[in-house]
């Protein structure tokens, strides 16, 4: 309940996800507020190089909107999208245009990622590009699909070595 009156909920990572603790699910699914998961070893400055995990979902769009102040202050913004998602709508190019309307310059990086390794691929590309904060929509898949294929959100909660900003 208190999280609903917060601008940002900060949680220490990594977070075990089998199943995630109730407070994590509550923070992500019941507050409507952004959550920043911060691993124990984090750079003193975060958000100077931001990656956006983009799949066109409503959750990803909410995360981008909630992170706009961080995106404005970033030195570099990179949209990370899967190579197998040519039909993602809105497209990464449309997201670049939307961010441009807000004064944020962004480029697109195609990520060769397929279930169940999307979260792992996002983190690898983030590491390779020097991204120091990842913005994603949290739990954009159905619970059944997450159980069968694994979940990007769960992998990021459990394995991210950079701060992850997410909104459900």
PDB file of C-alpha atoms in Angstrom:
ATOM      1  CA  UNK A   1       0.000   0.000   0.000  1.00  0.00           C
ATOM      2  CA  UNK A   2       2.842   2.424   0.790  1.00  0.00           C
ATOM      3  CA  UNK A   3       4.432   1.735  -2.577  1.00  0.00           C
ATOM      4  CA  UNK A   4       1.435   3.293  -4.336  1.00  0.00           C
ATOM      5  CA  UNK A   5       2.449   6.654  -2.867  1.00  0.00           C
ATOM      6  CA  UNK A   6       6.103   6.342  -3.883  1.00  0.00           C
ATOM      7  CA  UNK A   7       7.819   7.810  -6.908  1.00  0.00           C
ATOM      8  CA  UNK A   8      10.193   4.863  -7.129  1.00  0.00           C
ATOM      9  CA  UNK A   9      10.508   1.585  -5.235  1.00  0.00           C
ATOM     10  CA  UNK A  10      14.138   0.492  -4.832  1.00  0.00           C
ATOM     11  CA  UNK A  11      14.851  -3.178  -4.123  1.00  0.00           C
ATOM     12  CA  UNK A  12      18.194  -4.848  -3.485  1.00  0.00           C
ATOM     13  CA  UNK A  13      19.139  -7.497  -6.035  1.00  0.00           C
ATOM     14  CA  UNK A  14      19.639 -10.230  -6.881  1.00  0.00           C
ATOM     15  CA  UNK A  15      16.160 -11.477  -6.069  1.00  0.00           C
ATOM     16  CA  UNK A  16      15.434 -15.212  -6.016  1.00  0.00           C
ATOM     17  CA  UNK A  17      12.539 -15.931  -8.349  1.00  0.00           C
ATOM     18  CA  UNK A  18      11.325 -19.473  -7.732  1.00  0.00           C
ATOM     19  CA  UNK A  19       8.821 -18.070  -6.771  1.00  0.00           C
ATOM     20  CA  UNK A  20       9.700 -14.427  -6.122  1.00  0.00           C
ATOM     21  CA  UNK A  21       9.111 -13.176  -2.597  1.00  0.00           C
ATOM     22  CA  UNK A  22       5.622 -11.739  -2.062  1.00  0.00           C
ATOM     23  CA  UNK A  23       6.958  -8.199  -1.550  1.00  0.00           C
ATOM     24  CA  UNK A  24       8.590  -8.266  -4.999  1.00  0.00           C
ATOM     25  CA  UNK A  25       5.396  -9.348  -6.744  1.00  0.00           C
ATOM     26  CA  UNK A  26       3.458  -6.745  -4.745  1.00  0.00           C
ATOM     27  CA  UNK A  27       5.931  -3.988  -5.682  1.00  0.00           C
ATOM     28  CA  UNK A  28       5.790  -4.886  -9.371  1.00  0.00           C
ATOM     29  CA  UNK A  29       2.181  -5.956  -9.835  1.00  0.00           C
ATOM     30  CA  UNK A  30       0.115  -4.138  -7.202  1.00  0.00           C
ATOM     31  CA  UNK A  31       1.539  -0.643  -6.838  1.00  0.00           C
ATOM     32  CA  UNK A  32       1.488   0.731 -10.373  1.00  0.00           C
ATOM     33  CA  UNK A  33       4.835   2.352  -9.575  1.00  0.00           C
ATOM     34  CA  UNK A  34       8.288   1.835 -11.114  1.00  0.00           C
ATOM     35  CA  UNK A  35      10.720  -0.505  -9.388  1.00  0.00           C
ATOM     36  CA  UNK A  36      14.505  -0.192  -9.527  1.00  0.00           C
ATOM     37  CA  UNK A  37      16.391  -3.377  -8.676  1.00  0.00           C
ATOM     38  CA  UNK A  38      19.969  -2.560  -7.706  1.00  0.00           C
ATOM     39  CA  UNK A  39      22.651  -5.265  -7.462  1.00  0.00           C
ATOM     40  CA  UNK A  40      25.228  -5.121  -4.652  1.00  0.00           C
ATOM     41  CA  UNK A  41      28.115  -3.966  -6.880  1.00  0.00           C
ATOM     42  CA  UNK A  42      26.848  -0.979  -8.818  1.00  0.00           C
ATOM     43  CA  UNK A  43      28.719   1.888 -10.459  1.00  0.00           C
ATOM     44  CA  UNK A  44      28.545   5.147  -8.464  1.00  0.00           C
ATOM     45  CA  UNK A  45      26.707   6.764 -11.393  1.00  0.00           C
ATOM     46  CA  UNK A  46      23.875   4.870 -13.041  1.00  0.00           C
ATOM     47  CA  UNK A  47      21.699   5.763 -15.986  1.00  0.00           C
ATOM     48  CA  UNK A  48      24.303   7.522 -18.088  1.00  0.00           C
ATOM     49  CA  UNK A  49      24.043   4.708 -20.673  1.00  0.00           C
ATOM     50  CA  UNK A  50      20.502   3.311 -20.748  1.00  0.00           C
ATOM     51  CA  UNK A  51      19.229   0.267 -22.572  1.00  0.00           C
ATOM     52  CA  UNK A  52      15.514  -0.169 -23.242  1.00  0.00           C
ATOM     53  CA  UNK A  53      14.320  -3.757 -23.609  1.00  0.00           C
ATOM     54  CA  UNK A  54      11.592  -3.243 -26.222  1.00  0.00           C
ATOM     55  CA  UNK A  55       8.958  -5.793 -27.203  1.00  0.00           C
ATOM     56  CA  UNK A  56       6.143  -3.345 -27.969  1.00  0.00           C
ATOM     57  CA  UNK A  57       4.112  -4.388 -24.908  1.00  0.00           C
ATOM     58  CA  UNK A  58       2.027  -2.044 -22.785  1.00  0.00           C
ATOM     59  CA  UNK A  59       4.399  -2.810 -19.897  1.00  0.00           C
ATOM     60  CA  UNK A  60       7.439  -1.754 -21.943  1.00  0.00           C
ATOM     61  CA  UNK A  61       5.645   1.448 -22.985  1.00  0.00           C
ATOM     62  CA  UNK A  62       4.792   2.229 -19.336  1.00  0.00           C
ATOM     63  CA  UNK A  63       8.420   1.644 -18.350  1.00  0.00           C
ATOM     64  CA  UNK A  64       9.665   4.042 -21.037  1.00  0.00           C
ATOM     65  CA  UNK A  65       7.200   6.708 -19.920  1.00  0.00           C
ATOM     66  CA  UNK A  66       8.094   6.276 -16.244  1.00  0.00           C
ATOM     67  CA  UNK A  67      11.825   6.433 -17.048  1.00  0.00           C
ATOM     68  CA  UNK A  68      11.604   9.588 -19.179  1.00  0.00           C
ATOM     69  CA  UNK A  69      13.479  11.800 -16.681  1.00  0.00           C
ATOM     70  CA  UNK A  70      16.350   9.276 -16.654  1.00  0.00           C
ATOM     71  CA  UNK A  71      16.288   9.041 -20.457  1.00  0.00           C
ATOM     72  CA  UNK A  72      16.557  12.841 -20.734  1.00  0.00           C
ATOM     73  CA  UNK A  73      19.703  12.839 -18.593  1.00  0.00           C
ATOM     74  CA  UNK A  74      21.381   9.866 -20.275  1.00  0.00           C
ATOM     75  CA  UNK A  75      24.457  10.296 -22.470  1.00  0.00           C
ATOM     76  CA  UNK A  76      23.316   7.369 -24.636  1.00  0.00           C
ATOM     77  CA  UNK A  77      20.032   5.489 -25.065  1.00  0.00           C
ATOM     78  CA  UNK A  78      19.897   2.193 -26.945  1.00  0.00           C
ATOM     79  CA  UNK A  79      16.715   0.302 -27.774  1.00  0.00           C
ATOM     80  CA  UNK A  80      17.339  -3.440 -27.551  1.00  0.00           C
ATOM     81  CA  UNK A  81      14.887  -5.522 -29.552  1.00  0.00           C
ATOM     82  CA  UNK A  82      14.794  -9.115 -30.753  1.00  0.00           C
ATOM     83  CA  UNK A  83      15.728 -10.018 -34.307  1.00  0.00           C
ATOM     84  CA  UNK A  84      12.734 -12.375 -34.501  1.00  0.00           C
ATOM     85  CA  UNK A  85      10.245  -9.616 -33.644  1.00  0.00           C
ATOM     86  CA  UNK A  86       9.840  -7.901 -37.027  1.00  0.00           C
ATOM     87  CA  UNK A  87       6.136  -7.538 -36.269  1.00  0.00           C
ATOM     88  CA  UNK A  88       6.652  -5.712 -32.950  1.00  0.00           C
ATOM     89  CA  UNK A  89       4.209  -2.838 -32.803  1.00  0.00           C
ATOM     90  CA  UNK A  90       4.930  -0.103 -32.036  1.00  0.00           C
ATOM     91  CA  UNK A  91       8.181  -0.798 -33.821  1.00  0.00           C
ATOM     92  CA  UNK A  92      11.612   0.174 -32.491  1.00  0.00           C
ATOM     93  CA  UNK A  93      11.736   2.886 -35.194  1.00  0.00           C
ATOM     94  CA  UNK A  94       8.460   4.308 -33.885  1.00  0.00           C
ATOM     95  CA  UNK A  95       9.914   4.291 -30.362  1.00  0.00           C
ATOM     96  CA  UNK A  96      12.962   6.215 -31.649  1.00  0.00           C
ATOM     97  CA  UNK A  97      10.568   8.783 -33.164  1.00  0.00           C
ATOM     98  CA  UNK A  98       8.527   9.012 -29.934  1.00  0.00           C
ATOM     99  CA  UNK A  99      11.668   9.525 -27.849  1.00  0.00           C
ATOM    100  CA  UNK A 100      12.815  12.177 -30.333  1.00  0.00           C
ATOM    101  CA  UNK A 101       9.597  14.118 -29.712  1.00  0.00           C
ATOM    102  CA  UNK A 102      10.712  14.226 -26.082  1.00  0.00           C
ATOM    103  CA  UNK A 103      14.232  15.376 -26.925  1.00  0.00           C
ATOM    104  CA  UNK A 104      15.826  11.965 -26.364  1.00  0.00           C
ATOM    105  CA  UNK A 105      18.129  10.623 -29.092  1.00  0.00           C
ATOM    106  CA  UNK A 106      18.208   6.830 -29.295  1.00  0.00           C
ATOM    107  CA  UNK A 107      19.589   4.137 -31.539  1.00  0.00           C
ATOM    108  CA  UNK A 108      18.424   0.557 -32.076  1.00  0.00           C
ATOM    109  CA  UNK A 109      20.419  -2.617 -31.493  1.00  0.00           C
ATOM    110  CA  UNK A 110      19.010  -5.924 -32.707  1.00  0.00           C
ATOM    111  CA  UNK A 111      19.479  -8.688 -30.149  1.00  0.00           C
ATOM    112  CA  UNK A 112      19.636 -12.286 -31.313  1.00  0.00           C
ATOM    113  CA  UNK A 113      17.401 -13.676 -28.601  1.00  0.00           C
ATOM    114  CA  UNK A 114      14.943 -16.540 -28.538  1.00  0.00           C
ATOM    115  CA  UNK A 115      12.959 -18.107 -25.689  1.00  0.00           C
ATOM    116  CA  UNK A 116      13.987 -19.048 -23.082  1.00  0.00           C
ATOM    117  CA  UNK A 117      17.212 -16.980 -23.272  1.00  0.00           C
ATOM    118  CA  UNK A 118      15.898 -13.456 -23.898  1.00  0.00           C
ATOM    119  CA  UNK A 119      16.852 -12.160 -20.438  1.00  0.00           C
ATOM    120  CA  UNK A 120      20.334 -13.625 -20.738  1.00  0.00           C
ATOM    121  CA  UNK A 121      20.791 -12.068 -24.191  1.00  0.00           C
ATOM    122  CA  UNK A 122      19.628  -8.636 -22.943  1.00  0.00           C
ATOM    123  CA  UNK A 123      22.179  -8.742 -20.135  1.00  0.00           C
ATOM    124  CA  UNK A 124      24.998  -9.858 -22.449  1.00  0.00           C
ATOM    125  CA  UNK A 125      24.339  -7.077 -24.963  1.00  0.00           C
ATOM    126  CA  UNK A 126      23.991  -4.570 -22.108  1.00  0.00           C
ATOM    127  CA  UNK A 127      27.400  -5.642 -20.800  1.00  0.00           C
ATOM    128  CA  UNK A 128      28.944  -5.447 -24.281  1.00  0.00           C
ATOM    129  CA  UNK A 129      27.580  -1.917 -24.833  1.00  0.00           C
ATOM    130  CA  UNK A 130      28.500  -0.617 -21.374  1.00  0.00           C
ATOM    131  CA  UNK A 131      24.866  -0.004 -20.447  1.00  0.00           C
ATOM    132  CA  UNK A 132      24.563   0.889 -16.772  1.00  0.00           C
ATOM    133  CA  UNK A 133      20.760   0.830 -16.429  1.00  0.00           C
ATOM    134  CA  UNK A 134      18.217  -1.327 -18.219  1.00  0.00           C
ATOM    135  CA  UNK A 135      14.584  -0.205 -18.626  1.00  0.00           C
ATOM    136  CA  UNK A 136      12.025  -2.969 -19.216  1.00  0.00           C
ATOM    137  CA  UNK A 137       8.394  -3.818 -18.810  1.00  0.00           C
ATOM    138  CA  UNK A 138       7.968  -6.331 -15.996  1.00  0.00           C
ATOM    139  CA  UNK A 139       5.848  -9.468 -16.314  1.00  0.00           C
ATOM    140  CA  UNK A 140       4.518  -8.737 -19.795  1.00  0.00           C
ATOM    141  CA  UNK A 141       3.865 -12.447 -20.436  1.00  0.00           C
ATOM    142  CA  UNK A 142       1.084 -14.559 -18.995  1.00  0.00           C
ATOM    143  CA  UNK A 143       1.931 -16.546 -15.863  1.00  0.00           C
ATOM    144  CA  UNK A 144       1.513 -19.833 -17.801  1.00  0.00           C
ATOM    145  CA  UNK A 145       3.897 -18.738 -20.557  1.00  0.00           C
ATOM    146  CA  UNK A 146       6.433 -17.632 -17.919  1.00  0.00           C
ATOM    147  CA  UNK A 147       6.211 -21.060 -16.259  1.00  0.00           C
ATOM    148  CA  UNK A 148       6.649 -22.945 -19.544  1.00  0.00           C
ATOM    149  CA  UNK A 149       9.237 -20.771 -21.320  1.00  0.00           C
ATOM    150  CA  UNK A 150      10.816 -19.024 -18.379  1.00  0.00           C
ATOM    151  CA  UNK A 151      10.554 -15.342 -17.859  1.00  0.00           C
ATOM    152  CA  UNK A 152      12.655 -12.375 -18.842  1.00  0.00           C
ATOM    153  CA  UNK A 153      11.584 -10.566 -15.664  1.00  0.00           C
ATOM    154  CA  UNK A 154      12.597 -13.483 -13.462  1.00  0.00           C
ATOM    155  CA  UNK A 155      15.974 -13.795 -15.146  1.00  0.00           C
ATOM    156  CA  UNK A 156      16.659 -10.068 -14.779  1.00  0.00           C
ATOM    157  CA  UNK A 157      15.592 -10.066 -11.114  1.00  0.00           C
ATOM    158  CA  UNK A 158      17.849 -13.013 -10.364  1.00  0.00           C
ATOM    159  CA  UNK A 159      20.869 -12.339 -12.581  1.00  0.00           C
ATOM    160  CA  UNK A 160      21.257  -8.654 -13.495  1.00  0.00           C
ATOM    161  CA  UNK A 161      24.593  -7.105 -12.573  1.00  0.00           C
ATOM    162  CA  UNK A 162      23.327  -3.633 -13.517  1.00  0.00           C
ATOM    163  CA  UNK A 163      20.345  -1.711 -12.136  1.00  0.00           C
ATOM    164  CA  UNK A 164      17.059  -2.679 -13.793  1.00  0.00           C
ATOM    165  CA  UNK A 165      14.173  -0.190 -13.922  1.00  0.00           C
ATOM    166  CA  UNK A 166      10.865  -1.951 -14.514  1.00  0.00           C
ATOM    167  CA  UNK A 167       7.161  -1.273 -14.529  1.00  0.00           C
ATOM    168  CA  UNK A 168       4.302  -3.752 -14.877  1.00  0.00           C
TER     169      UNK A 168
END
